[in-house]
Coordinates of C-alpha atoms in Angstrom, one line a residue:
Chain J
M1 CA 0.0 0.0 0.0
K2 CA 1.3 3.4 -0.9
S3 CA 2.3 5.5 2.1
N4 CA -0.1 8.3 0.9
T5 CA -3.1 6.0 0.7
F6 CA -2.4 4.6 4.2
G7 CA -2.0 8.2 5.5
W8 CA -5.4 9.2 4.0
I9 CA -7.0 6.1 5.5
L10 CA -5.7 7.0 9.0
L11 CA -6.8 10.6 8.5
A12 CA -10.2 9.8 7.1
P13 CA -12.2 9.5 10.5
T14 CA -10.8 12.9 11.7
I15 CA -11.6 14.5 8.3
V16 CA -15.1 13.1 8.3
V17 CA -15.8 14.3 11.9
L18 CA -14.2 17.8 11.2
F19 CA -16.3 18.1 8.0
F20 CA -19.6 17.4 9.8
F21 CA -18.9 19.2 13.1
G22 CA -16.6 22.0 11.8
V23 CA -16.9 22.8 8.1
L24 CA -20.6 22.2 7.6
P25 CA -21.7 24.4 10.6
F26 CA -19.3 27.1 9.5
L27 CA -20.7 27.0 6.0
Y28 CA -24.2 27.2 7.5
V29 CA -23.3 30.2 9.6
V30 CA -21.9 31.9 6.5
Y31 CA -25.2 31.0 4.6
V32 CA -27.3 32.4 7.5
S33 CA -25.2 35.6 7.7
F34 CA -26.6 36.6 4.2
H35 CA -30.2 36.3 5.5
Q36 CA -32.6 38.0 7.8
W37 CA -33.8 35.3 10.2
N38 CA -35.9 35.6 13.3
P39 CA -37.6 32.2 13.8
F40 CA -40.0 33.8 16.4
A41 CA -41.0 36.8 14.2
A42 CA -44.3 37.0 12.2
N43 CA -42.3 35.6 9.3
P44 CA -40.2 32.8 10.8
Y45 CA -38.4 31.9 7.5
M46 CA -35.1 33.1 6.2
I47 CA -35.2 36.1 3.9
Y48 CA -32.2 36.6 1.6
N49 CA -30.6 39.9 2.6
G50 CA -27.5 40.0 0.4
A51 CA -24.7 41.8 2.2
G52 CA -27.3 43.8 4.2
N53 CA -26.1 42.4 7.6
F54 CA -22.5 43.3 6.8
R55 CA -23.6 46.7 5.7
Q56 CA -25.4 47.1 9.0
I57 CA -22.4 45.9 11.0
V58 CA -20.0 48.6 9.9
F59 CA -22.4 51.3 11.2
D60 CA -23.4 49.4 14.4
G61 CA -22.0 51.6 17.2
A62 CA -22.6 48.8 19.8
F63 CA -20.7 46.3 17.7
L64 CA -17.8 48.7 17.1
A65 CA -17.6 49.6 20.8
S66 CA -17.7 45.9 21.7
L67 CA -14.9 45.3 19.2
G68 CA -12.8 48.0 20.8
V69 CA -13.1 46.7 24.4
T70 CA -12.5 43.2 23.1
V71 CA -9.2 44.2 21.4
A72 CA -8.1 46.0 24.5
F73 CA -9.0 43.0 26.7
V74 CA -7.3 40.5 24.4
F75 CA -4.1 42.7 24.2
F76 CA -3.7 43.1 28.0
A77 CA -4.8 39.6 28.9
V78 CA -2.7 37.7 26.4
L79 CA 0.4 39.9 26.9
T80 CA 0.1 39.5 30.7
E81 CA -0.4 35.7 30.3
V82 CA 2.7 35.3 28.1
I83 CA 4.9 37.4 30.4
V84 CA 3.7 35.8 33.7
G85 CA 3.6 32.4 32.0
Y86 CA 7.2 32.7 30.9
L87 CA 8.4 33.9 34.3
L88 CA 6.6 30.9 36.0
A89 CA 8.0 28.5 33.4
Q90 CA 11.5 29.8 34.2
A91 CA 10.8 29.5 37.9
F92 CA 9.7 25.9 37.4
M93 CA 12.8 25.1 35.5
S94 CA 14.9 25.5 38.6
D95 CA 14.7 23.3 41.7
F96 CA 13.2 24.5 44.9
P97 CA 11.4 22.9 47.8
G98 CA 7.8 22.0 47.1
K99 CA 8.2 22.5 43.3
A100 CA 5.9 19.5 42.4
F101 CA 3.3 20.8 44.8
F102 CA 3.3 24.3 43.5
R103 CA 3.3 23.1 39.9
T104 CA 0.1 21.0 40.6
I105 CA -1.6 23.9 42.5
H106 CA -0.7 26.3 39.7
T107 CA -2.3 24.0 37.1
L108 CA -5.6 23.6 38.9
P109 CA -7.4 26.6 37.3
L110 CA -7.0 25.0 33.9
I111 CA -9.4 22.1 34.8
I112 CA -12.2 24.4 36.1
A113 CA -15.0 25.1 33.7
P114 CA -15.2 28.7 32.6
I115 CA -18.7 29.2 34.0
I116 CA -17.4 28.1 37.4
V117 CA -14.5 30.4 37.1
G118 CA -17.0 33.2 36.5
S119 CA -19.0 32.2 39.6
I120 CA -15.8 32.0 41.8
W121 CA -14.7 35.5 40.8
K122 CA -18.2 36.8 41.2
L123 CA -18.3 35.6 44.8
M124 CA -14.8 37.0 45.4
T125 CA -15.6 40.4 44.0
T126 CA -19.1 41.0 45.2
P127 CA -19.1 44.0 47.6
S128 CA -19.9 43.2 51.2
I129 CA -19.3 39.4 50.8
G130 CA -16.3 39.1 48.5
I131 CA -12.8 38.7 49.9
I132 CA -11.2 41.0 47.3
P133 CA -13.3 44.2 48.1
H134 CA -12.8 43.4 51.8
L135 CA -9.0 43.1 51.6
L136 CA -8.7 46.2 49.4
Q137 CA -10.9 48.2 51.7
S138 CA -9.1 47.1 54.9
S139 CA -5.6 47.4 53.5
V140 CA -5.6 50.4 51.2
G141 CA -9.1 51.9 51.7
F142 CA -10.1 51.2 48.0
D143 CA -13.7 50.6 47.4
L144 CA -14.0 47.9 44.7
N145 CA -17.4 47.7 43.1
I146 CA -17.4 46.0 39.7
G147 CA -21.1 46.7 39.4
Q148 CA -20.4 50.4 39.3
S149 CA -16.9 51.0 38.1
A150 CA -16.3 50.3 34.4
A151 CA -12.5 50.3 34.8
A152 CA -12.6 48.0 37.8
A153 CA -14.9 45.5 35.9
F154 CA -12.6 45.6 32.9
I155 CA -9.5 45.0 35.0
I156 CA -11.1 42.2 37.0
T157 CA -12.1 40.4 33.8
I158 CA -8.5 40.6 32.7
I159 CA -7.2 39.3 36.0
M160 CA -9.7 36.5 35.9
D161 CA -8.6 35.5 32.5
V162 CA -4.9 35.6 33.5
W163 CA -5.7 33.5 36.6
H164 CA -7.5 31.0 34.5
W165 CA -5.2 30.6 31.5
T166 CA -1.7 31.5 32.5
P167 CA -1.0 27.8 33.5
L168 CA -1.6 26.8 29.9
V169 CA 1.1 29.2 28.8
T170 CA 3.4 28.1 31.6
L171 CA 3.0 24.4 30.6
T172 CA 3.6 25.1 26.9
L173 CA 6.7 27.2 27.7
I174 CA 8.1 24.6 30.2
A175 CA 7.8 22.0 27.3
A176 CA 9.7 24.4 25.0
L177 CA 12.4 25.3 27.6
V178 CA 13.0 21.7 28.5
S179 CA 13.6 20.8 24.8
L180 CA 16.3 23.4 24.3
P181 CA 19.8 22.0 23.7
P182 CA 22.3 23.2 26.4
D183 CA 25.2 23.8 24.0
P184 CA 24.3 27.4 22.8
F185 CA 23.8 28.5 26.4
E186 CA 27.1 27.1 27.5
Q187 CA 28.9 28.7 24.5
A188 CA 27.2 32.1 25.2
Q189 CA 28.2 31.9 28.8
I190 CA 31.8 31.1 27.8
D191 CA 31.7 34.1 25.4
G192 CA 30.6 36.3 28.4
A193 CA 27.0 37.0 27.4
G194 CA 24.8 38.4 30.1
K195 CA 21.4 37.0 31.1
W196 CA 19.5 39.5 29.1
Q197 CA 21.6 38.9 26.0
I198 CA 21.1 35.1 26.4
F199 CA 17.4 35.6 26.7
W200 CA 17.1 38.0 23.8
H201 CA 19.5 36.3 21.3
I202 CA 19.2 32.6 22.2
T203 CA 16.2 31.7 24.4
L204 CA 13.6 33.8 22.7
P205 CA 14.4 32.9 19.1
M206 CA 14.6 29.2 20.0
I207 CA 11.2 29.2 21.8
A208 CA 9.5 31.7 19.4
P209 CA 7.5 28.9 17.6
A210 CA 6.1 27.7 20.9
V211 CA 5.4 31.2 22.1
M212 CA 3.6 32.0 18.9
A213 CA 1.5 28.8 19.0
T214 CA 0.5 29.7 22.6
V215 CA -0.3 33.3 21.6
F216 CA -2.5 32.0 18.7
I217 CA -4.4 29.6 21.0
R218 CA -4.9 32.3 23.7
L219 CA -5.7 35.0 21.1
M220 CA -8.5 32.8 19.6
D221 CA -9.8 31.8 23.0
A222 CA -9.7 35.4 24.4
L223 CA -11.5 36.8 21.4
R224 CA -14.5 34.4 22.0
I225 CA -14.7 34.7 25.7
V226 CA -18.4 34.6 26.8
D227 CA -19.3 32.5 29.8
E228 CA -16.8 33.8 32.4
V229 CA -17.7 37.4 31.6
L230 CA -21.4 36.7 31.4
M231 CA -21.3 35.2 34.8
L232 CA -19.0 37.8 36.4
T233 CA -20.3 41.1 35.0
G234 CA -23.0 40.2 32.5
G235 CA -21.2 42.6 30.1
G236 CA -21.6 45.6 32.4
P237 CA -21.5 48.0 33.9
G238 CA -23.0 49.7 30.8
S239 CA -21.0 48.1 28.0
A240 CA -17.6 48.2 29.7
T241 CA -17.1 44.4 29.5
R242 CA -19.5 43.7 26.7
Y243 CA -16.9 41.7 24.7
I244 CA -17.7 40.5 21.3
G245 CA -18.8 37.0 22.4
V246 CA -21.2 38.6 24.9
H247 CA -22.4 40.9 22.2
I248 CA -23.1 38.0 19.9
F249 CA -24.8 36.1 22.7
R250 CA -27.1 39.1 23.4
E251 CA -27.9 39.6 19.7
V252 CA -28.6 35.9 19.0
F253 CA -30.3 34.5 22.0
P254 CA -32.4 37.2 23.8
R255 CA -33.2 39.1 20.6
T256 CA -33.3 35.9 18.4
N257 CA -31.6 37.8 15.6
Y258 CA -29.9 34.8 14.0
G259 CA -28.9 36.4 10.7
Y260 CA -27.2 39.5 12.1
G261 CA -25.6 37.4 14.9
S262 CA -24.2 35.0 12.3
A263 CA -22.8 38.0 10.3
I264 CA -21.0 39.3 13.4
S265 CA -19.6 35.8 14.0
V266 CA -18.2 35.7 10.5
V267 CA -16.6 39.1 10.8
V268 CA -15.1 38.1 14.2
L269 CA -13.8 34.9 12.6
Y270 CA -12.3 37.0 9.8
L271 CA -10.6 39.3 12.3
T272 CA -9.2 36.4 14.3
I273 CA -7.8 34.7 11.2
V274 CA -6.2 38.0 10.0
A275 CA -4.7 38.7 13.5
C276 CA -3.2 35.3 13.7
W277 CA -1.9 35.5 10.1
L278 CA -0.3 38.9 10.7
L279 CA 1.4 37.6 13.8
Y280 CA 2.6 34.5 12.0
T281 CA 3.8 36.6 9.0
G282 CA 5.5 39.2 11.3
M283 CA 7.2 36.7 13.6
L284 CA 7.8 33.3 11.8
A285 CA 7.1 33.4 8.1
P286 CA 10.3 32.8 6.0
R287 CA 11.5 36.1 4.5
K288 CA 12.8 36.4 1.0
P289 CA 16.6 37.1 0.8
R290 CA 17.3 40.8 0.3
K291 CA 18.8 41.8 -3.0
S292 CA 22.2 43.5 -2.5
Chain D
M1 CA 30.2 -0.4 7.3
A2 CA 30.9 2.3 4.8
S3 CA 27.3 2.2 3.5
K4 CA 26.0 2.4 7.0
M5 CA 28.1 5.5 7.6
E6 CA 26.7 7.0 4.5
N7 CA 23.2 6.5 5.9
I8 CA 24.1 8.2 9.1
D9 CA 25.6 11.2 7.1
K10 CA 22.3 11.5 5.3
P11 CA 19.5 10.9 7.8
I12 CA 16.0 10.3 6.6
D13 CA 13.6 13.2 7.2
I14 CA 10.5 11.5 8.4
L15 CA 8.4 14.6 7.6
D16 CA 9.6 14.5 4.0
D17 CA 7.0 12.7 1.9
A18 CA 8.5 11.7 -1.5
N19 CA 5.1 11.2 -3.0
A20 CA 3.8 14.6 -2.0
P21 CA 3.6 17.1 -4.9
P22 CA 6.2 19.8 -4.6
I23 CA 4.9 23.2 -3.4
A24 CA 6.0 25.9 -5.8
E25 CA 7.4 28.8 -3.8
K26 CA 7.5 32.0 -5.8
S27 CA 9.5 35.2 -5.5
G28 CA 7.3 38.1 -6.4
F29 CA 6.8 41.5 -4.9
L30 CA 5.5 40.2 -1.5
P31 CA 8.2 40.3 1.2
I32 CA 7.5 36.7 2.3
E33 CA 7.9 33.4 0.5
T34 CA 4.4 32.3 -0.7
N35 CA 2.8 29.6 -2.7
W36 CA -0.4 30.0 -4.7
F37 CA -2.7 29.3 -1.8
D38 CA -1.0 31.9 0.4
R39 CA -1.5 34.5 -2.3
L40 CA -5.2 33.4 -2.8
F41 CA -5.6 33.8 1.0
I42 CA -4.0 37.2 1.0
S43 CA -6.3 38.2 -1.9
V44 CA -9.5 37.0 0.0
V45 CA -8.4 38.9 3.2
I46 CA -7.9 42.1 1.1
W47 CA -11.2 41.6 -0.6
V48 CA -13.2 41.2 2.6
A49 CA -11.4 44.2 4.2
M50 CA -12.0 46.3 1.1
S51 CA -15.7 45.4 1.1
L52 CA -16.2 46.3 4.8
L53 CA -14.4 49.6 4.4
W54 CA -16.3 50.3 1.2
F55 CA -19.6 49.7 3.0
R56 CA -18.5 52.1 5.7
F57 CA -16.9 55.0 3.8
I58 CA -17.5 54.8 0.1
E59 CA -21.0 53.4 -0.5
P60 CA -22.7 56.2 1.4
L61 CA -21.2 58.5 -1.3
G62 CA -23.2 56.6 -3.9
L63 CA -20.6 54.2 -5.4
S64 CA -21.7 50.6 -5.7
I65 CA -20.0 47.7 -3.9
W66 CA -19.5 46.1 -7.3
I67 CA -16.8 48.6 -8.0
S68 CA -15.0 47.4 -4.9
N69 CA -15.5 43.8 -6.1
V70 CA -14.0 44.5 -9.5
I71 CA -11.0 46.2 -8.0
A72 CA -10.5 43.4 -5.5
L73 CA -10.7 40.8 -8.3
A74 CA -8.1 42.7 -10.4
L75 CA -5.9 43.0 -7.3
A76 CA -6.3 39.3 -6.6
A77 CA -5.3 38.4 -10.1
F78 CA -2.3 40.6 -9.8
I79 CA -1.3 39.2 -6.4
I80 CA -1.7 35.6 -7.5
A81 CA 0.3 36.2 -10.7
K82 CA 3.0 38.5 -9.5
G83 CA 3.0 38.3 -5.7

């Protein structure tokens, strides 16, 4: 049997599952995005709308505001997660008492369902019963109320996301750091390179593919955050934490505006793909040799 | 022994599939190495971005979206051929 045929046979189940549960629903969403469809309206059938939904999106102030806060949220959350994740990975590379215990504890948030994470943080940040407002009030006199302060709600959602997903970044970067060969580091030390120079010129370029893969995963996840935020703030106060996923949820389910919600989903998917592609092109794609 | 040493000098790349069709990398005006699918992808990305921006800024002035589509199609042909 040809190796190609055998490869296709092995891949076939995955391709079939992906086609029915990934590609078909995606094509259906694209199809719906070109229609007006409210199954609970007087006319419950799909009405072809051309590019009407997309025309509406670019003038939709709520969508554009939601996109703005989502971009800010993704930027701060993913950047913090990568920096903190790298520092923790470096810490876990060295030996210290209780390392295995701390590594297990630090990984626990990963196994908690997002809706539960939202509940935990809601309990911790609710004024009068939450531990965080209590500690902030008693230590620095700060009155934390995420139901009233837009900035506080925004920052708490970022902290919650960092708390939940930094362990994933740490685990990925530990795997990358463990696989690095020791020779370049020894040679750099012999040549008198400092810690910063070793990090910048050796460690970072060698773990760049792992970092980028992690950033892609986190970028895609952070862009479609819904349940944690819905549970913690409900998208408020006002629209301070009405991230794009929450916006789509509100558009599709309470308002049953399936066509418009699908169009927003398609635009968000487009933006996600473009963001990942730009990152890949900027950081990893092979450059053409310069003509001299 | 000599033949074995030869094999060690030229290790087999397990990711290299001899039966796979070669991907033609091209050197056009784009700053990165691309194959035809990359250039098609770039063209689609530009087409969607152009359409959304056209809806927002140009269409209210009275110019149809079909003008944007024609420009995007011409641009796609140029990128795929010369990119």
